[in-house]
PDB file of C-alpha atoms in Angstrom:
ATOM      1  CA  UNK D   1     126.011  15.692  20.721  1.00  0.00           C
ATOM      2  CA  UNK D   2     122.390  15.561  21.963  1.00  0.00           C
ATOM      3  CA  UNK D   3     124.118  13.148  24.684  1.00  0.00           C
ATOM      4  CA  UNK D   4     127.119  15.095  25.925  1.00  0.00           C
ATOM      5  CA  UNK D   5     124.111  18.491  26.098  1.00  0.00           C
ATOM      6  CA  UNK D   6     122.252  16.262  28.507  1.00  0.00           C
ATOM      7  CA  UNK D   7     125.210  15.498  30.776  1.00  0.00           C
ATOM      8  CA  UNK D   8     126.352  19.011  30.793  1.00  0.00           C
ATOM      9  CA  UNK D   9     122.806  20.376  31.129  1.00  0.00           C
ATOM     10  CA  UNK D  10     122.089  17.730  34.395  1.00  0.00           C
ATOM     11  CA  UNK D  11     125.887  18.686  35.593  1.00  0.00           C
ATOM     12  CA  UNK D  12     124.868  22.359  35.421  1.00  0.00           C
ATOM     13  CA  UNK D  13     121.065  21.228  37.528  1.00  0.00           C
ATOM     14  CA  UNK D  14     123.259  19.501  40.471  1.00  0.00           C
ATOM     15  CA  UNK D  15     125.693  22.410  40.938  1.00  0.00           C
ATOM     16  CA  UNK D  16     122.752  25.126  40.659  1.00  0.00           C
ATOM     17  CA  UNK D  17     120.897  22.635  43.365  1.00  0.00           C
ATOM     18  CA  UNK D  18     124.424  22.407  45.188  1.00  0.00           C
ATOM     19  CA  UNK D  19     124.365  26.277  45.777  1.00  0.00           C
ATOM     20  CA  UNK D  20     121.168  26.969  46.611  1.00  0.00           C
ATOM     21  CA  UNK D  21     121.372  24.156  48.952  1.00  0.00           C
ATOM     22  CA  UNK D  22     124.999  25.598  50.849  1.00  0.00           C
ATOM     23  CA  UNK D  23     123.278  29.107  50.594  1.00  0.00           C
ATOM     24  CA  UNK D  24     120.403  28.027  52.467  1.00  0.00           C
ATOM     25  CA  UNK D  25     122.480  26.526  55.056  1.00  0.00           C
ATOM     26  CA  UNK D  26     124.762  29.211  55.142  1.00  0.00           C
ATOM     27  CA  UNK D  27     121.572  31.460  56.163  1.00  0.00           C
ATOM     28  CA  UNK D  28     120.432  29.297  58.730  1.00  0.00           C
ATOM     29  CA  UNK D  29     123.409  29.131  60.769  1.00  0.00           C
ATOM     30  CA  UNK D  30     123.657  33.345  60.564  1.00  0.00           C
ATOM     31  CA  UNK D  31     119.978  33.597  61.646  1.00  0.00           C
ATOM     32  CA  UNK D  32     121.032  30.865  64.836  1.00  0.00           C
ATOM     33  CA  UNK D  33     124.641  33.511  65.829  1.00  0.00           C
ATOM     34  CA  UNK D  34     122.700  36.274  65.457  1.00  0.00           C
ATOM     35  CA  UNK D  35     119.707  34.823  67.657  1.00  0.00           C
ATOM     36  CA  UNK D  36     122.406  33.611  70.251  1.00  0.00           C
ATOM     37  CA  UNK D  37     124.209  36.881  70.103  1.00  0.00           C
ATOM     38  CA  UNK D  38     121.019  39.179  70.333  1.00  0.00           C
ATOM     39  CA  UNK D  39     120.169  36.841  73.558  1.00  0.00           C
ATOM     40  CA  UNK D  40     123.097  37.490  75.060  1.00  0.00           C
ATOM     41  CA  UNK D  41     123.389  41.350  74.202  1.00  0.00           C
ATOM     42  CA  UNK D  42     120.121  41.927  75.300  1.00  0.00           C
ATOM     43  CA  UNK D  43     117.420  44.345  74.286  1.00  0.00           C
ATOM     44  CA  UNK D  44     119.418  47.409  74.577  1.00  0.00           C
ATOM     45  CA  UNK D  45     121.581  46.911  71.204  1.00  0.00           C
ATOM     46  CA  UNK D  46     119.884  45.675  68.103  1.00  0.00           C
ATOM     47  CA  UNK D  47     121.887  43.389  65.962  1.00  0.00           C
ATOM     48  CA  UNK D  48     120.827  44.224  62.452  1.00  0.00           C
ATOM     49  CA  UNK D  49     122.805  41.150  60.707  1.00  0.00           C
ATOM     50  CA  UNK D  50     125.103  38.226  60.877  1.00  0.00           C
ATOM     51  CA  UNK D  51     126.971  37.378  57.808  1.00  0.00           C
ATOM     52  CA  UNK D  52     130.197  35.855  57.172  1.00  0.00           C
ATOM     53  CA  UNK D  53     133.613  37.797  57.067  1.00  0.00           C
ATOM     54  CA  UNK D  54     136.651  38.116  55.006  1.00  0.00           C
ATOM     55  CA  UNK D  55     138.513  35.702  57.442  1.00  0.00           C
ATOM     56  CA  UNK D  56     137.144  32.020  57.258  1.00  0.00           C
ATOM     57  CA  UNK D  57     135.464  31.336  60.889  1.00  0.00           C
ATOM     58  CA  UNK D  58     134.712  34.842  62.086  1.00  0.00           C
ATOM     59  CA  UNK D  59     131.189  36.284  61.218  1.00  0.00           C
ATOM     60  CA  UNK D  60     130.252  39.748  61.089  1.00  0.00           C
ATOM     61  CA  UNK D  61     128.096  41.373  63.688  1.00  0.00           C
ATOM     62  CA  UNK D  62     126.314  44.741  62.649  1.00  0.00           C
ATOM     63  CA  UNK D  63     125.210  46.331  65.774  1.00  0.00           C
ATOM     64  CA  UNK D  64     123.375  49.546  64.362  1.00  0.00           C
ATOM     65  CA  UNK D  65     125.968  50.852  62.284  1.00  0.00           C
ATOM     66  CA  UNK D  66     128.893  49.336  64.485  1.00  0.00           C
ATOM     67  CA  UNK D  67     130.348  46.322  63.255  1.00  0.00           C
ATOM     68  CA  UNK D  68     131.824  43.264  65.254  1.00  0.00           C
ATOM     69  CA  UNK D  69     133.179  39.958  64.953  1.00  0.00           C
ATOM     70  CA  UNK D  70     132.317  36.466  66.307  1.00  0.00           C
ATOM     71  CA  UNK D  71     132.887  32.999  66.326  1.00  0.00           C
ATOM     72  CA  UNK D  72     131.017  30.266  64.747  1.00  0.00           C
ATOM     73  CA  UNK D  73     129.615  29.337  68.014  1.00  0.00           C
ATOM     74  CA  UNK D  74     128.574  33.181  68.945  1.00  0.00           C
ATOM     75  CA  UNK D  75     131.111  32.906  72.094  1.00  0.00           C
ATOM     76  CA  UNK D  76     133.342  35.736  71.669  1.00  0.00           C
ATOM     77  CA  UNK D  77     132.270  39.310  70.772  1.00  0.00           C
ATOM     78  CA  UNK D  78     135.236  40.998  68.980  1.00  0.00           C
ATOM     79  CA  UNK D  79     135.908  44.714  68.393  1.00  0.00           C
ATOM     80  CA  UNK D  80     138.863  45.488  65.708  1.00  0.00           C
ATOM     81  CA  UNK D  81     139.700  46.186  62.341  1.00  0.00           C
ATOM     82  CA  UNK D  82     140.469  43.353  59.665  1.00  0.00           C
ATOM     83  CA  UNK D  83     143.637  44.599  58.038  1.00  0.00           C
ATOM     84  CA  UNK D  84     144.380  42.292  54.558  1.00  0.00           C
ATOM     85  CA  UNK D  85     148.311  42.462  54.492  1.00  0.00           C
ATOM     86  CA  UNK D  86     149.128  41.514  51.285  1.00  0.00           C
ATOM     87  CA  UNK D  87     147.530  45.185  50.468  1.00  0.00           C
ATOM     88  CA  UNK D  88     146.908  46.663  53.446  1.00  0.00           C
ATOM     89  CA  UNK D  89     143.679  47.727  52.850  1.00  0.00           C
ATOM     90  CA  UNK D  90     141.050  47.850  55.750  1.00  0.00           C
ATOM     91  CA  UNK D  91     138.325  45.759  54.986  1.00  0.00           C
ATOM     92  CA  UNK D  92     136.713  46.747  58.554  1.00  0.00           C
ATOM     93  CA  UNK D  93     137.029  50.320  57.341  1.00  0.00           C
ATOM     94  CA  UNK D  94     135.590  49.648  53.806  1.00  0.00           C
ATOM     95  CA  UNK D  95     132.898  47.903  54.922  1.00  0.00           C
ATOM     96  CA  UNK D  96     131.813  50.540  57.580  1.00  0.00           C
ATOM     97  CA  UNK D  97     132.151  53.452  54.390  1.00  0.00           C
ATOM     98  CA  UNK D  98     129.532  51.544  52.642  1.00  0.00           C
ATOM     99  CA  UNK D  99     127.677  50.983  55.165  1.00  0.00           C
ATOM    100  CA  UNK D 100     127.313  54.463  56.202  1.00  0.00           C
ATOM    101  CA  UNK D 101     127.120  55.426  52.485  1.00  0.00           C
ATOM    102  CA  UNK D 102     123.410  57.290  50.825  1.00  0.00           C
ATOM    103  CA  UNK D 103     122.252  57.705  47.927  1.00  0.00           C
ATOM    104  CA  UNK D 104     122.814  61.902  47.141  1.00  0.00           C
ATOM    105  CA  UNK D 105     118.884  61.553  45.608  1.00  0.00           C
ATOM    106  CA  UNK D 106     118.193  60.545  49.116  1.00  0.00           C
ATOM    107  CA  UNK D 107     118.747  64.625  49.964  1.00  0.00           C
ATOM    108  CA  UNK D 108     115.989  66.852  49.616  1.00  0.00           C
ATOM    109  CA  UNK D 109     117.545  69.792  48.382  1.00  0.00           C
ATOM    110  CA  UNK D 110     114.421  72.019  49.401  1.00  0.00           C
ATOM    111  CA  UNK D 111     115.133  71.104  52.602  1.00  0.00           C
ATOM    112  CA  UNK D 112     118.844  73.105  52.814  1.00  0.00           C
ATOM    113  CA  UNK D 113     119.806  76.586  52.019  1.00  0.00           C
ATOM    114  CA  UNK D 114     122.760  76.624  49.921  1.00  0.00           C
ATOM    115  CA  UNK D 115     125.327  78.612  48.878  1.00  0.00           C
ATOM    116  CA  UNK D 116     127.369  78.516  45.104  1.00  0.00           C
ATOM    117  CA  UNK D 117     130.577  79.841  44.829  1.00  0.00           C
ATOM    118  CA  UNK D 118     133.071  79.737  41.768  1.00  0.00           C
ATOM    119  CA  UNK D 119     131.184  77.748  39.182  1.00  0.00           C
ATOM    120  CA  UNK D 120     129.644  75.169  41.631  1.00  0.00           C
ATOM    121  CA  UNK D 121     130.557  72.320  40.295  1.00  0.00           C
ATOM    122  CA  UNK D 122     131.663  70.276  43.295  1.00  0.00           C
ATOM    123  CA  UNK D 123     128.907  69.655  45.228  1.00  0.00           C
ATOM    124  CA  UNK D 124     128.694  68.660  49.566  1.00  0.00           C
ATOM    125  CA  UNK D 125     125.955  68.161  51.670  1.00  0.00           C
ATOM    126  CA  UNK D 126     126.128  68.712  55.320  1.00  0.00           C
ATOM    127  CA  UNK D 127     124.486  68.332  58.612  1.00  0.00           C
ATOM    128  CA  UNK D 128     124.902  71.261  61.307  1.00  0.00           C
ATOM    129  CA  UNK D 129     123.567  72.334  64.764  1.00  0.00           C
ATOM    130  CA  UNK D 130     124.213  75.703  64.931  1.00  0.00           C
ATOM    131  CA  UNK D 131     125.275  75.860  68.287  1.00  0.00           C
ATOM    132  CA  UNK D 132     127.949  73.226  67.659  1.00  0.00           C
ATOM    133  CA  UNK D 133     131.535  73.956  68.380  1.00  0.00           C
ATOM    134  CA  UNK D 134     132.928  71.712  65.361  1.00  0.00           C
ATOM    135  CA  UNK D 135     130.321  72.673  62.981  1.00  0.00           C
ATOM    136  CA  UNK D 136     131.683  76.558  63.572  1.00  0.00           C
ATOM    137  CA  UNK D 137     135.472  75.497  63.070  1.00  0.00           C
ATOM    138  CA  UNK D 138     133.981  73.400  59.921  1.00  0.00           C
ATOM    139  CA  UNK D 139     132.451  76.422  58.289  1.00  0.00           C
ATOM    140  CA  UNK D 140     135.328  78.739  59.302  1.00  0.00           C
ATOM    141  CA  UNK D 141     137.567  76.377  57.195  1.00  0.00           C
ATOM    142  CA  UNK D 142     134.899  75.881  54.254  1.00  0.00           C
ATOM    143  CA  UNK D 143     135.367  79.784  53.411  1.00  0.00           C
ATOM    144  CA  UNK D 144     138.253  78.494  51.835  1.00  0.00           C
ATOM    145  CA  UNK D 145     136.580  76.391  49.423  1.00  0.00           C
ATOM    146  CA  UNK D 146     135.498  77.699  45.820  1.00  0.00           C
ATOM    147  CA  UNK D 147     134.230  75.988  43.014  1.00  0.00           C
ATOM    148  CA  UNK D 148     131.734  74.583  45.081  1.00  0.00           C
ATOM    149  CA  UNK D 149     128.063  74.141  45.776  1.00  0.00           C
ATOM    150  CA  UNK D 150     127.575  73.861  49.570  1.00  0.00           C
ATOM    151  CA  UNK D 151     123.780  72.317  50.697  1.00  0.00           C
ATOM    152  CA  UNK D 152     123.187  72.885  54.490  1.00  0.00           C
ATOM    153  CA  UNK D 153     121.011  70.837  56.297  1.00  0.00           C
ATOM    154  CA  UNK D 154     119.780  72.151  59.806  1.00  0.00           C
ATOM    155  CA  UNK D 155     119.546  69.710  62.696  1.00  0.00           C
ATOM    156  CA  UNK D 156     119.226  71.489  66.361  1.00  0.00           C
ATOM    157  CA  UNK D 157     119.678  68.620  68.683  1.00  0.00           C
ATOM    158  CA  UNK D 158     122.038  69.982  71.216  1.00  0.00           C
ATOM    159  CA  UNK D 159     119.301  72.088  72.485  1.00  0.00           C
ATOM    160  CA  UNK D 160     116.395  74.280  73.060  1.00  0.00           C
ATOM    161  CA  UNK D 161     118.113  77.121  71.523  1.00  0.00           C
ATOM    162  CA  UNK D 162     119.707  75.358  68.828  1.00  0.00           C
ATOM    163  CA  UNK D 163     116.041  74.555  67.743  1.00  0.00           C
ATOM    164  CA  UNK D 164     115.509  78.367  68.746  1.00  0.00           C
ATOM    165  CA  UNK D 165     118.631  79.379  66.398  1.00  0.00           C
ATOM    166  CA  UNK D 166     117.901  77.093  63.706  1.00  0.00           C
ATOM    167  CA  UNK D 167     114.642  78.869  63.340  1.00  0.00           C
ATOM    168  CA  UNK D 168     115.572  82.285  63.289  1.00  0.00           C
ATOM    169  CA  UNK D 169     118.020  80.965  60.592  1.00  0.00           C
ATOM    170  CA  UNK D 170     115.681  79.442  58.199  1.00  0.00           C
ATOM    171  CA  UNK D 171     113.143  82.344  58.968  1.00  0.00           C
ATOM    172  CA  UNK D 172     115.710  85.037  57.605  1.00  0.00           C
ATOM    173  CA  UNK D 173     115.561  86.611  54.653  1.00  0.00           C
ATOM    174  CA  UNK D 174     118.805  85.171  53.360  1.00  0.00           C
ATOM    175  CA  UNK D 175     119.700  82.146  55.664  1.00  0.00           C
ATOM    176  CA  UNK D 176     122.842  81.672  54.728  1.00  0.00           C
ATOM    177  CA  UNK D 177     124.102  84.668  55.067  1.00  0.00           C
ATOM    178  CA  UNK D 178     122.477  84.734  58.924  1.00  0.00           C
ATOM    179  CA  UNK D 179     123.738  81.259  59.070  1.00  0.00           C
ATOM    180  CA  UNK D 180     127.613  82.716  58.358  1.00  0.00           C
ATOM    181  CA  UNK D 181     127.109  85.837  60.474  1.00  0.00           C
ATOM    182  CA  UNK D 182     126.409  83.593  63.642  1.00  0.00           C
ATOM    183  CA  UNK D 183     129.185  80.326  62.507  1.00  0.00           C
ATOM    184  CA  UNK D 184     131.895  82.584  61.240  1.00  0.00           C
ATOM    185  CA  UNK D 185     131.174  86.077  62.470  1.00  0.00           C
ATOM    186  CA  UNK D 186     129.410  85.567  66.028  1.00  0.00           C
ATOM    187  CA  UNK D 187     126.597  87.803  65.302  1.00  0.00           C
ATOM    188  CA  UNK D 188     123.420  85.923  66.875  1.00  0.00           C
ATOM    189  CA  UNK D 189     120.101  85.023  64.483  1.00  0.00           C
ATOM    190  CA  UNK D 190     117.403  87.377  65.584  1.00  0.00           C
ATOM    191  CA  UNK D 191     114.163  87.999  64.061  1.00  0.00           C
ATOM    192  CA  UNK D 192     110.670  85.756  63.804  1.00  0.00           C
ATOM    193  CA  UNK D 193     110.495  81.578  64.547  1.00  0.00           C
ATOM    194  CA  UNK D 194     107.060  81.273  63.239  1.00  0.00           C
ATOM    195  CA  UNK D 195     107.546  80.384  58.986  1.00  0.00           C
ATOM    196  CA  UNK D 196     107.216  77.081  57.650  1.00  0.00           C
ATOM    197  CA  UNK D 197     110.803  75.222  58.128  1.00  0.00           C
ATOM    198  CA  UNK D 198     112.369  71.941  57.115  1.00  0.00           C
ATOM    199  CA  UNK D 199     113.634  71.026  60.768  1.00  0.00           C
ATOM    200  CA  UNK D 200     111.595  68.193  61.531  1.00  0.00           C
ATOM    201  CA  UNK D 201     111.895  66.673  58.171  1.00  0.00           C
ATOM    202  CA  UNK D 202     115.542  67.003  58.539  1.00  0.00           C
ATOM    203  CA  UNK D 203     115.521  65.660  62.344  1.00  0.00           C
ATOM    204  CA  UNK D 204     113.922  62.133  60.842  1.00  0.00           C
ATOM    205  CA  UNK D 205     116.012  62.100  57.613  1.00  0.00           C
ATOM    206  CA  UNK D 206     118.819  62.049  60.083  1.00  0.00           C
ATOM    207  CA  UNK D 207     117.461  59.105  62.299  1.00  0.00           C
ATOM    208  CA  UNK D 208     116.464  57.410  59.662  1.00  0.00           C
ATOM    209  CA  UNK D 209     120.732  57.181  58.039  1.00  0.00           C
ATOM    210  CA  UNK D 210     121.723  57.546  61.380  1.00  0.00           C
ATOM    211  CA  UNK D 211     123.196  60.797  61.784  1.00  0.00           C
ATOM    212  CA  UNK D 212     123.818  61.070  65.119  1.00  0.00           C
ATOM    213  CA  UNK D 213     126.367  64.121  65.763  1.00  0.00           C
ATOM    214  CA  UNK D 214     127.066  67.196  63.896  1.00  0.00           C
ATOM    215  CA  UNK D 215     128.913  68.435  61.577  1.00  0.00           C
ATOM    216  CA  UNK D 216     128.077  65.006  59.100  1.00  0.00           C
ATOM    217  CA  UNK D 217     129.424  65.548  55.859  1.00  0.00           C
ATOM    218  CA  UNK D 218     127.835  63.931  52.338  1.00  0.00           C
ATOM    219  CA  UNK D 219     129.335  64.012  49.017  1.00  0.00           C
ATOM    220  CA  UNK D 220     127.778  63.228  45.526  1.00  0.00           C
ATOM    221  CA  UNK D 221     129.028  59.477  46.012  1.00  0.00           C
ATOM    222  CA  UNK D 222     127.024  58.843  49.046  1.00  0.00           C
ATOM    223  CA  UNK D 223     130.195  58.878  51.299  1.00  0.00           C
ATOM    224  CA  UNK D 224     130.183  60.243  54.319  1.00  0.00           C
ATOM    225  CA  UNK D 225     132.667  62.009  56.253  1.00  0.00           C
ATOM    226  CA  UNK D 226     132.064  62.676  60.025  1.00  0.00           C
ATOM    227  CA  UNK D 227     133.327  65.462  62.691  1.00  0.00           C
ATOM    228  CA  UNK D 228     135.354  68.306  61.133  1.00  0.00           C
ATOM    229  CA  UNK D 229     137.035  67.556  58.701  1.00  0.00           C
ATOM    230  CA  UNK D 230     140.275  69.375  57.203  1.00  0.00           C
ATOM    231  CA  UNK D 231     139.908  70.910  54.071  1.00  0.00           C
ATOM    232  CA  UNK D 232     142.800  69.045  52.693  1.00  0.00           C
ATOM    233  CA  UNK D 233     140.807  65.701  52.491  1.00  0.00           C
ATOM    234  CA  UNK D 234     137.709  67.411  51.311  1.00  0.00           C
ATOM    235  CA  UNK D 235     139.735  68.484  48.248  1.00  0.00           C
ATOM    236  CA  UNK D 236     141.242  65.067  48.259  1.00  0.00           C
ATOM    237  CA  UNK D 237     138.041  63.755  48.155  1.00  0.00           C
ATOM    238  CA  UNK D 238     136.348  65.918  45.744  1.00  0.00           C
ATOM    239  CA  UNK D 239     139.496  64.730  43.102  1.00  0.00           C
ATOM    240  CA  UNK D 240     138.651  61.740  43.726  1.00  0.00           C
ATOM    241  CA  UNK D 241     135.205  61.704  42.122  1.00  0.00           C
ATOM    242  CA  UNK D 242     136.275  63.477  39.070  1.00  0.00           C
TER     243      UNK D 242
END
């Protein structure tokens, strides 16, 4: 008995050492594509990572929050979607989901106004610029929404005035409601600039997850949802986290 526990224990040792040993190698050889590639891209796109894909021989290439393909050698650059047919899920698309996925913790709440209609329940989290176009045609459609808890997260980086707007905003006596009067209604944000906002803490929360464009959408699984979106897969996705 003692015997045959000594064989499987050593057995055990080499595959342990066998592992550690392929996963070391394995690292090497994505820390030599993703020097080659980074050479050859130059200093204008940062490649964050080089790992292996779904598809044996093709590596993944995460350019910022873009993701590529490659070959073992780093030759080819490749820009597609992995589609696995036997289910036809999008790995490409999975992949960039979690990639662009947050923690909801991540949101400082004190830095939105927000809104509770119905019970409140379902709760979203989004990025405007009040002088965007989408963002207006977002909100428009949101009216529709009830049961709901809506956070809203001013970012003016379209321009001077959207910093100017955004201001007036967050300076009002009930933001939201000035926030709805300009999005939905078209009456302009007057009034002082000068109180304490949370407009640069929300201009580096959105570097810092890459929110680049407006409206960006977050729901309480971290998910986010780009451009704007139709209320039909906002409800889809809020049934989805029940």
């Amino acid at each position: 008995m003692n015997k045959f526990l000594s064989v499987a224990l050593s057995m055990l040792a080499f595959m342990c050492t066998s592992m550690i040993f392929s996963g070391s190698v394995q690292a090497q050889v994505d820390q030599q594509i993703k020097a080659d590639i980074q050479k050859k891209l130059g200093a204008n796109a940062k490649v964050r990572s080089v790992t292996s894909a779904p598809v044996p021989g093709l590596y993944e290439v995460l350019v910022g929050n873009d993701i590529f393909y490659t070959d073992s050698s780093g030759k080819y650059l490749i820009q597609g979607e992995i589609i696995e047919l036997a289910t036809g899920k999008n790995i490409t698309e999975q992949r960039q989901a979690d990639l662009n996925r947050i923690k909801w913790t991540d949101l400082n709440q004190a830095n939105a106004f927000k809104v509770v209609r119905g019970n409140g329940t379902r709760q979203l989290a989004i990025f405007s610029d009040p002088n965007c176009g989408y963002c207006k045609r977002l909100e428009k459609s949101l009216q529709q929404l009830d049961n709901v808890t809506i956070y809203t997260y001013l970012i003016p980086i379209l321009s001077a005035d959207s910093a100017q707007k955004s201001k007036q905003i967050w300076c009002s006596a009930d933001p939201n409601k000035a926030y709805i009067d300009w999005m939905v209604n078209g009456i302009a944000p007057s009034g002082k600039t000068d109180c304490s906002s949370p407009l640069d803490k929300n201009l580096t929360f959105a570097k810092t997850y890459g929110i680049t464009g407006t409206p960006t959408l977050f729901f309480t699984d971290g998910s986010r949802f780009p451009g704007a979106v139709q209320i039909a897969d906002i409800e889809k996705k809020f049934a989805s986290l029940k």
